């Protein structure tokens, strides 16, 4: 039987183009020109601290806010003239916003009923969605009779029931406690893969962005700092902000000695010279720089070479062992090493020396502006 109802025609896996989108609320700038191309079926995270503009950008894509400048295209077609209810987007808000007086099944059916989908098709689609989020047994419950994780799955099923071409998720895990959050992250990833829906996930949680995304857009004060895959963001952060916001970073002040496309050399304030990645920003020899090395990218070396310091505390964390070090020039840094069976932390006060495991693990950035 041919199936040509409006809900079945909306193309899943549409691409999304954010083209030089900027937004101001009154006089204050919330987003500077942002351009991102999202491929059909891709899961892109918008990652950044509170207030950086994530929700504003998500609401512009959904048609709930009209941007001050720039265009939004879905499947290559501009949608800026369309109100939210005419765009083929599904949105899950942070608090899920289920209809409290409707059962699970009626909540999921809501969007289809609003589109006057034939009854038999609604029944079939609701059954399909209940199976996808594994809630068949709870179809007649009210939202208040569900756990947080179950409510979230209903919200997801409701958003996906109308076959949106773009799924928008605004901090969808923030209200869940930690154990449930991990289960739900895996669940959402499974459902996103299964439905093949292009998805924009807003989060301030770097681990969540790293584990779920195909690519991450890191936002800072309304600016796009970096757009890349999770491993690129972690291994080759484009700025000091990204290096500090994603993962843990030791930061040491230094001066750039030399740099070319292949790499650079920096001098730390204790005189130690270190080979590093080539800076991604415009920096010239003699410039003050911030040198970033993650704790797992440091190793202990015989004293006489490397960055010298003393152990302040040793923490045997099971699989890893972490030492907090105070360098001779007074900086606090952490080193994390795999812990072998029986390995004990070094005593506080022990003198040690450290070097990076490899130049590629050392980032060189323009220092943060004094605040
Ligand atoms: N309706 C509004 N009116 C004025 N300013 C707003 C409004 N909504 C958000 N803002 C401001 O815009 C900036 C970005 O907000 P938002 O997009 O909500 O950030 P995020 O979701 O990353 O926390 C913040 O400085 C916020 O205070
Ligand atoms: Mg927000």
Short mmCIF file of C-alpha atoms and ligand atoms in Angstrom, two decimals:
data_model
loop_
_atom_site.label_atom_id
_atom_site.label_comp_id
_atom_site.label_asym_id
_atom_site.label_seq_id
_atom_site.Cartn_x
_atom_site.Cartn_y
_atom_site.Cartn_z
CA UNK A 1 0.00 0.00 0.00
CA UNK A 2 1.55 3.35 -0.96
CA UNK A 3 2.16 5.55 2.03
CA UNK A 4 2.06 9.23 1.13
CA UNK A 5 0.78 11.03 4.22
CA UNK A 6 2.60 14.27 5.07
CA UNK A 7 4.34 12.70 8.07
CA UNK A 8 5.81 9.98 5.91
CA UNK A 9 7.04 12.38 3.24
CA UNK A 10 9.24 14.47 5.55
CA UNK A 11 12.72 13.36 4.59
CA UNK A 12 14.80 12.00 7.43
CA UNK A 13 18.54 12.65 7.35
CA UNK A 14 18.30 16.15 5.87
CA UNK A 15 21.46 18.24 5.96
CA UNK A 16 21.49 21.44 8.02
CA UNK A 17 23.38 24.60 7.12
CA UNK A 18 23.97 27.37 9.63
CA UNK A 19 25.17 30.24 7.46
CA UNK A 20 26.78 33.29 9.10
CA UNK A 21 24.11 33.32 11.82
CA UNK A 22 24.42 36.14 14.37
CA UNK A 23 22.07 37.20 17.13
CA UNK A 24 21.72 40.09 19.52
CA UNK A 25 19.22 40.54 22.32
CA UNK A 26 18.65 44.29 22.36
CA UNK A 27 22.18 45.71 22.48
CA UNK A 28 24.00 42.61 23.70
CA UNK A 29 25.59 40.13 21.30
CA UNK A 30 24.59 36.50 22.00
CA UNK A 31 26.05 34.98 18.80
CA UNK A 32 28.74 36.30 16.48
CA UNK A 33 28.71 35.06 12.86
CA UNK A 34 28.48 31.27 13.15
CA UNK A 35 28.74 28.97 10.13
CA UNK A 36 28.39 25.18 10.43
CA UNK A 37 27.44 22.53 7.86
CA UNK A 38 25.83 19.44 9.40
CA UNK A 39 25.61 16.34 7.20
CA UNK A 40 22.44 14.25 6.94
CA UNK A 41 22.30 11.74 9.82
CA UNK A 42 25.13 13.43 11.71
CA UNK A 43 25.04 14.05 15.47
CA UNK A 44 26.60 17.45 16.16
CA UNK A 45 27.03 18.77 19.70
CA UNK A 46 27.02 22.44 20.63
CA UNK A 47 29.38 22.47 23.62
CA UNK A 48 30.23 25.40 25.85
CA UNK A 49 29.76 26.94 29.28
CA UNK A 50 26.47 28.39 30.49
CA UNK A 51 25.58 31.60 28.66
CA UNK A 52 27.75 30.99 25.56
CA UNK A 53 24.73 30.97 23.22
CA UNK A 54 23.89 27.26 22.76
CA UNK A 55 20.15 27.49 23.44
CA UNK A 56 19.89 30.67 21.37
CA UNK A 57 21.40 28.89 18.34
CA UNK A 58 19.19 25.81 18.88
CA UNK A 59 16.06 27.97 19.05
CA UNK A 60 17.06 29.84 15.90
CA UNK A 61 17.38 26.48 14.07
CA UNK A 62 13.96 25.44 15.42
CA UNK A 63 12.33 28.72 14.38
CA UNK A 64 11.50 29.87 17.93
CA UNK A 65 13.80 32.90 17.67
CA UNK A 66 14.37 34.98 14.53
CA UNK A 67 18.13 35.56 14.12
CA UNK A 68 19.51 39.09 13.64
CA UNK A 69 21.54 38.00 10.58
CA UNK A 70 22.38 34.94 8.49
CA UNK A 71 20.40 31.98 7.16
CA UNK A 72 19.30 28.48 8.20
CA UNK A 73 18.92 25.88 5.43
CA UNK A 74 17.46 22.39 5.81
CA UNK A 75 18.21 20.01 2.96
CA UNK A 76 19.66 22.97 1.07
CA UNK A 77 16.42 25.00 1.30
CA UNK A 78 16.21 28.23 3.35
CA UNK A 79 13.66 27.88 6.18
CA UNK A 80 13.94 31.35 7.71
CA UNK A 81 10.47 32.36 6.49
CA UNK A 82 8.87 29.32 8.20
CA UNK A 83 7.50 29.48 11.76
CA UNK A 84 8.51 26.72 14.21
CA UNK A 85 5.43 24.58 13.55
CA UNK A 86 6.09 24.59 9.78
CA UNK A 87 9.73 23.49 10.08
CA UNK A 88 10.27 19.73 10.10
CA UNK A 89 12.18 19.79 13.38
CA UNK A 90 11.57 17.84 16.58
CA UNK A 91 12.72 19.41 19.84
CA UNK A 92 13.28 17.88 23.28
CA UNK A 93 13.52 20.51 26.00
CA UNK A 94 15.57 20.14 29.16
CA UNK A 95 12.43 19.52 31.29
CA UNK A 96 10.82 17.22 28.62
CA UNK A 97 7.54 19.25 28.75
CA UNK A 98 5.23 16.22 28.45
CA UNK A 99 1.48 16.83 28.62
CA UNK A 100 0.72 15.81 32.23
CA UNK A 101 -2.91 14.74 31.67
CA UNK A 102 -2.14 12.54 28.64
CA UNK A 103 -0.94 8.94 28.68
CA UNK A 104 2.42 7.94 27.23
CA UNK A 105 0.75 6.77 24.00
CA UNK A 106 -1.27 10.00 23.62
CA UNK A 107 1.80 12.13 24.25
CA UNK A 108 3.61 10.28 21.46
CA UNK A 109 0.57 10.57 19.15
CA UNK A 110 0.17 14.30 19.76
CA UNK A 111 2.15 15.64 16.81
CA UNK A 112 0.57 13.15 14.42
CA UNK A 113 -2.95 14.07 15.57
CA UNK A 114 -2.14 17.76 15.15
CA UNK A 115 -1.22 16.95 11.54
CA UNK A 116 -4.48 15.03 11.05
CA UNK A 117 -2.71 11.77 10.26
CA UNK A 118 -5.20 8.89 9.65
CA UNK A 119 -6.01 6.97 12.81
CA UNK A 120 -4.63 3.60 11.67
CA UNK A 121 -1.30 5.19 10.80
CA UNK A 122 -1.11 6.92 14.17
CA UNK A 123 -1.68 3.61 15.96
CA UNK A 124 1.04 1.93 13.92
CA UNK A 125 3.54 4.77 14.36
CA UNK A 126 2.94 5.01 18.13
CA UNK A 127 3.54 1.24 18.44
CA UNK A 128 6.74 1.60 16.43
CA UNK A 129 7.96 4.49 18.61
CA UNK A 130 7.08 2.66 21.85
CA UNK A 131 9.15 -0.28 20.64
CA UNK A 132 12.05 1.96 19.65
CA UNK A 133 12.28 3.52 23.13
CA UNK A 134 11.35 0.19 24.79
CA UNK A 135 8.27 1.46 26.63
CA UNK A 136 5.52 -0.78 25.21
CA UNK A 137 4.55 -1.92 28.70
CA UNK A 138 4.00 1.66 29.93
CA UNK A 139 1.83 2.98 27.10
CA UNK A 140 -1.18 3.76 29.35
CA UNK A 141 0.70 5.45 32.19
CA UNK A 142 0.63 9.19 32.90
CA UNK A 143 3.93 11.13 32.95
CA UNK A 144 3.86 11.49 36.76
CA UNK A 145 3.84 7.67 37.02
CA UNK A 146 7.18 7.46 35.16
CA UNK A 147 10.83 7.82 36.24
CA UNK A 148 12.94 10.66 34.85
CA UNK A 149 14.60 8.38 32.33
CA UNK A 150 11.27 7.01 31.14
CA UNK A 151 9.85 10.53 30.76
CA UNK A 152 12.84 11.45 28.69
CA UNK A 153 12.33 8.47 26.38
CA UNK A 154 8.68 9.50 25.92
CA UNK A 155 9.80 13.04 25.02
CA UNK A 156 12.23 11.57 22.48
CA UNK A 157 9.56 9.26 21.01
CA UNK A 158 7.15 12.20 20.77
CA UNK A 159 9.74 14.31 18.93
CA UNK A 160 10.64 11.47 16.53
CA UNK A 161 7.07 10.27 15.86
CA UNK A 162 6.48 12.92 13.18
CA UNK A 163 9.72 11.90 11.39
CA UNK A 164 11.44 15.26 11.81
CA UNK A 165 14.29 15.96 9.41
CA UNK A 166 16.25 17.55 12.28
CA UNK A 167 16.15 16.54 15.96
CA UNK A 168 17.10 19.25 18.49
CA UNK A 169 18.03 18.23 22.04
CA UNK A 170 18.62 20.95 24.67
CA UNK A 171 20.64 19.56 27.60
CA UNK A 172 18.42 16.45 27.59
CA UNK A 173 20.32 14.63 30.35
CA UNK A 174 20.82 17.49 32.81
CA UNK A 175 17.86 16.50 35.03
CA UNK A 176 18.95 12.85 35.39
CA UNK A 177 21.18 11.50 38.14
CA UNK A 178 24.60 10.29 37.17
CA UNK A 179 24.06 6.53 36.71
CA UNK A 180 20.84 6.97 34.77
CA UNK A 181 22.48 9.66 32.64
CA UNK A 182 25.03 7.22 31.22
CA UNK A 183 22.31 4.66 30.39
CA UNK A 184 20.24 7.35 28.69
CA UNK A 185 23.20 8.70 26.71
CA UNK A 186 23.76 5.22 25.28
CA UNK A 187 20.02 4.89 24.64
CA UNK A 188 19.78 8.23 22.81
CA UNK A 189 22.80 7.37 20.67
CA UNK A 190 21.20 4.00 19.80
CA UNK A 191 17.89 5.63 18.87
CA UNK A 192 19.62 8.39 16.88
CA UNK A 193 21.57 5.78 14.87
CA UNK A 194 18.44 3.66 14.41
CA UNK A 195 16.31 6.56 13.17
CA UNK A 196 19.17 8.14 11.18
CA UNK A 197 17.93 11.60 12.14
CA UNK A 198 20.27 14.58 11.85
CA UNK A 199 20.65 15.69 15.47
CA UNK A 200 21.90 18.80 17.27
CA UNK A 201 22.68 18.16 20.94
CA UNK A 202 23.22 21.10 23.29
CA UNK A 203 25.40 20.31 26.30
CA UNK A 204 27.85 21.91 28.73
CA UNK A 205 29.22 18.44 29.63
CA UNK A 206 32.45 17.75 27.75
CA UNK A 207 32.40 13.99 28.43
CA UNK A 208 28.89 13.76 27.03
CA UNK A 209 29.92 15.66 23.89
CA UNK A 210 33.06 13.53 23.46
CA UNK A 211 31.24 10.22 23.83
CA UNK A 212 28.10 10.91 21.74
CA UNK A 213 29.06 13.23 18.89
CA UNK A 214 30.20 12.74 15.34
CA UNK A 215 31.51 16.31 15.55
CA UNK A 216 31.56 19.00 18.23
CA UNK A 217 31.15 22.77 17.83
CA UNK A 218 32.78 24.44 20.84
CA UNK A 219 31.22 27.82 21.63
CA UNK A 220 32.67 30.53 23.85
CA UNK A 221 30.90 33.86 24.42
CA UNK A 222 28.91 33.54 21.21
CA UNK A 223 31.94 32.61 19.09
CA UNK A 224 32.71 29.30 17.42
CA UNK A 225 36.12 28.32 18.85
CA UNK A 226 36.50 24.97 17.05
CA UNK A 227 34.47 22.59 14.90
CA UNK A 228 35.97 19.10 14.72
CA UNK A 229 35.61 15.44 15.66
CA UNK A 230 35.82 14.50 19.37
CA UNK A 231 39.35 13.08 19.04
CA UNK A 232 40.61 16.14 17.14
CA UNK A 233 39.10 18.46 19.76
CA UNK A 234 40.80 16.49 22.54
CA UNK A 235 44.13 15.85 20.82
CA UNK A 236 44.53 19.12 18.91
CA UNK A 237 42.50 21.85 20.63
CA UNK A 238 42.55 25.06 18.57
CA UNK A 239 42.73 27.48 21.51
CA UNK A 240 43.56 27.76 25.19
CA UNK A 241 39.83 27.92 25.91
CA UNK A 242 39.15 24.59 24.15
CA UNK A 243 42.18 22.93 25.76
CA UNK A 244 40.97 23.94 29.23
CA UNK A 245 37.25 23.36 28.69
CA UNK A 246 37.60 19.87 27.19
CA UNK A 247 39.58 17.46 29.36
CA UNK A 248 42.13 18.43 32.00
CA UNK A 249 45.04 20.67 31.15
CA UNK A 250 48.19 21.66 33.04
CA UNK A 251 49.03 25.21 32.04
CA UNK A 252 52.51 26.69 32.29
CA UNK A 253 53.63 30.16 31.21
CA UNK A 254 56.43 30.34 28.66
CA UNK A 255 57.87 32.15 25.66
CA UNK A 256 57.82 30.95 22.06
CA UNK A 257 61.40 30.26 20.90
CA UNK A 258 60.74 29.07 17.35
CA UNK A 259 57.88 27.76 15.25
CA UNK A 260 57.25 26.34 11.78
CA UNK A 261 54.56 24.18 10.22
CA UNK A 262 56.09 21.01 11.68
CA UNK A 263 56.25 22.11 15.31
CA UNK A 264 57.61 24.63 17.79
CA UNK A 265 59.94 25.08 20.74
CA UNK A 266 58.99 26.94 23.92
CA UNK A 267 61.03 28.05 26.93
CA UNK A 268 59.25 27.69 30.28
CA UNK A 269 59.82 30.24 33.05
CA UNK A 270 62.25 27.87 34.81
CA UNK A 271 64.39 27.80 31.66
CA UNK A 272 63.31 24.31 30.48
CA UNK A 273 62.99 24.05 26.69
CA UNK A 274 60.21 21.88 25.36
CA UNK A 275 59.28 20.72 21.85
CA UNK A 276 55.59 21.30 21.10
CA UNK A 277 52.95 21.31 18.35
CA UNK A 278 52.94 24.20 15.91
CA UNK A 279 50.71 26.98 17.30
CA UNK A 280 47.31 27.25 15.56
CA UNK A 281 47.14 30.96 16.33
CA UNK A 282 49.32 33.78 14.96
CA UNK A 283 52.31 33.83 17.29
CA UNK A 284 55.92 34.84 16.66
CA UNK A 285 59.17 34.01 18.50
CA UNK A 286 59.45 36.08 21.67
CA UNK A 287 55.69 36.11 22.28
CA UNK A 288 54.51 35.04 25.74
CA UNK A 289 52.51 31.80 25.46
CA UNK A 290 50.44 29.40 27.55
CA UNK A 291 51.85 25.86 27.32
CA UNK A 292 49.28 23.09 27.88
CA UNK A 293 50.11 19.46 28.67
CA UNK A 294 47.47 16.98 29.83
CA UNK A 295 48.29 14.95 33.01
CA UNK A 296 48.45 11.66 31.07
CA UNK A 297 51.01 13.19 28.67
CA UNK A 298 53.69 13.74 31.31
CA UNK A 299 56.27 11.18 32.40
CA UNK A 300 58.81 11.14 35.19
CA UNK A 301 62.45 11.45 34.08
CA UNK A 302 65.79 11.25 35.94
CA UNK A 303 66.43 14.50 37.79
CA UNK A 304 68.81 16.79 35.93
CA UNK A 305 66.50 17.03 32.89
CA UNK A 306 62.95 18.29 32.46
CA UNK A 307 60.66 20.34 34.65
CA UNK A 308 61.76 19.96 38.27
CA UNK A 309 59.43 19.95 41.24
CA UNK A 310 58.36 18.20 44.43
CA UNK A 311 55.48 15.83 45.11
CA UNK A 312 52.67 17.44 47.12
CA UNK A 313 50.31 14.48 47.07
CA UNK A 314 50.06 11.04 45.48
CA UNK A 315 46.63 9.55 44.73
CA UNK A 316 46.35 5.83 43.87
CA UNK A 317 43.09 5.86 41.86
CA UNK A 318 42.95 2.15 41.09
CA UNK A 319 43.73 1.97 37.38
CA UNK A 320 45.76 5.20 37.37
CA UNK A 321 48.05 6.91 39.80
CA UNK A 322 47.99 10.70 40.00
CA UNK A 323 50.68 12.91 41.55
CA UNK A 324 50.21 16.57 42.31
CA UNK A 325 53.48 18.38 41.78
CA UNK A 326 54.68 21.88 42.71
CA UNK A 327 57.29 23.00 40.17
CA UNK A 328 60.42 24.91 41.19
CA UNK A 329 58.86 28.09 39.79
CA UNK A 330 55.73 27.51 41.90
CA UNK A 331 53.16 26.12 39.44
CA UNK A 332 50.79 23.30 40.43
CA UNK A 333 50.64 20.48 37.87
CA UNK A 334 49.24 16.95 37.78
CA UNK A 335 50.72 13.82 36.26
CA UNK A 336 48.58 10.71 35.66
CA UNK A 337 50.18 7.34 34.90
CA UNK A 338 48.78 3.83 34.44
CA UNK A 339 49.09 2.05 37.78
CA UNK A 340 50.64 -1.42 37.91
CA UNK A 341 49.56 -3.87 40.66
CA UNK A 342 51.34 -3.03 43.89
CA UNK A 343 52.47 0.44 42.76
CA UNK A 344 52.44 2.92 45.67
CA UNK A 345 52.33 6.72 45.33
CA UNK A 346 55.55 8.69 45.88
CA UNK A 347 55.94 10.32 49.26
CA UNK A 348 55.08 13.98 49.70
CA UNK A 349 58.23 16.08 49.45
CA UNK A 350 60.05 13.76 47.01
CA UNK A 351 61.98 15.62 44.34
CA UNK A 352 61.04 14.63 40.79
CA UNK A 353 61.43 15.82 37.19
CA UNK A 354 58.87 15.66 34.37
CA UNK A 355 58.82 15.84 30.57
CA UNK A 356 56.03 15.51 28.01
CA UNK A 357 55.67 12.06 26.43
CA UNK A 358 55.89 13.60 22.93
CA UNK A 359 55.89 17.05 21.23
CA UNK A 360 52.46 16.35 19.72
CA UNK A 361 51.00 16.29 23.25
CA UNK A 362 52.07 19.89 23.99
CA UNK A 363 49.82 22.77 22.95
CA UNK A 364 51.06 26.35 22.59
CA UNK A 365 48.48 29.13 22.78
CA UNK A 366 48.00 32.84 23.15
CA UNK A 367 47.64 33.42 26.89
CA UNK A 368 44.21 34.31 28.30
CA UNK A 369 43.54 38.05 28.41
CA UNK A 370 43.93 39.31 31.98
CA UNK A 371 40.45 39.63 33.52
N1 LIG B 1 15.45 36.33 25.97
C1 LIG B 1 16.66 36.87 26.22
N2 LIG B 1 16.81 38.21 26.36
C2 LIG B 1 18.01 38.77 26.61
N3 LIG B 1 19.15 38.06 26.73
C3 LIG B 1 19.08 36.73 26.61
C4 LIG B 1 17.82 36.06 26.35
N4 LIG B 1 18.05 34.71 26.28
C5 LIG B 1 19.38 34.57 26.48
N5 LIG B 1 19.99 35.76 26.67
C6 LIG B 1 21.44 35.98 26.88
O1 LIG B 1 22.15 35.50 25.74
C7 LIG B 1 23.31 34.79 26.11
C8 LIG B 1 23.25 33.37 25.60
O2 LIG B 1 22.20 32.67 26.27
P1 LIG B 1 21.84 31.16 25.97
O3 LIG B 1 21.71 30.98 24.50
O4 LIG B 1 20.66 30.79 26.79
O5 LIG B 1 23.15 30.39 26.48
P2 LIG B 1 23.38 28.84 26.87
O6 LIG B 1 22.24 28.04 26.37
O7 LIG B 1 24.69 28.51 26.22
O8 LIG B 1 23.50 28.81 28.36
C9 LIG B 1 23.42 34.89 27.61
O9 LIG B 1 24.24 35.98 27.92
C10 LIG B 1 21.99 35.16 28.04
O10 LIG B 1 21.96 35.88 29.24
MG1 LIG B 2 20.90 26.75 27.44
#
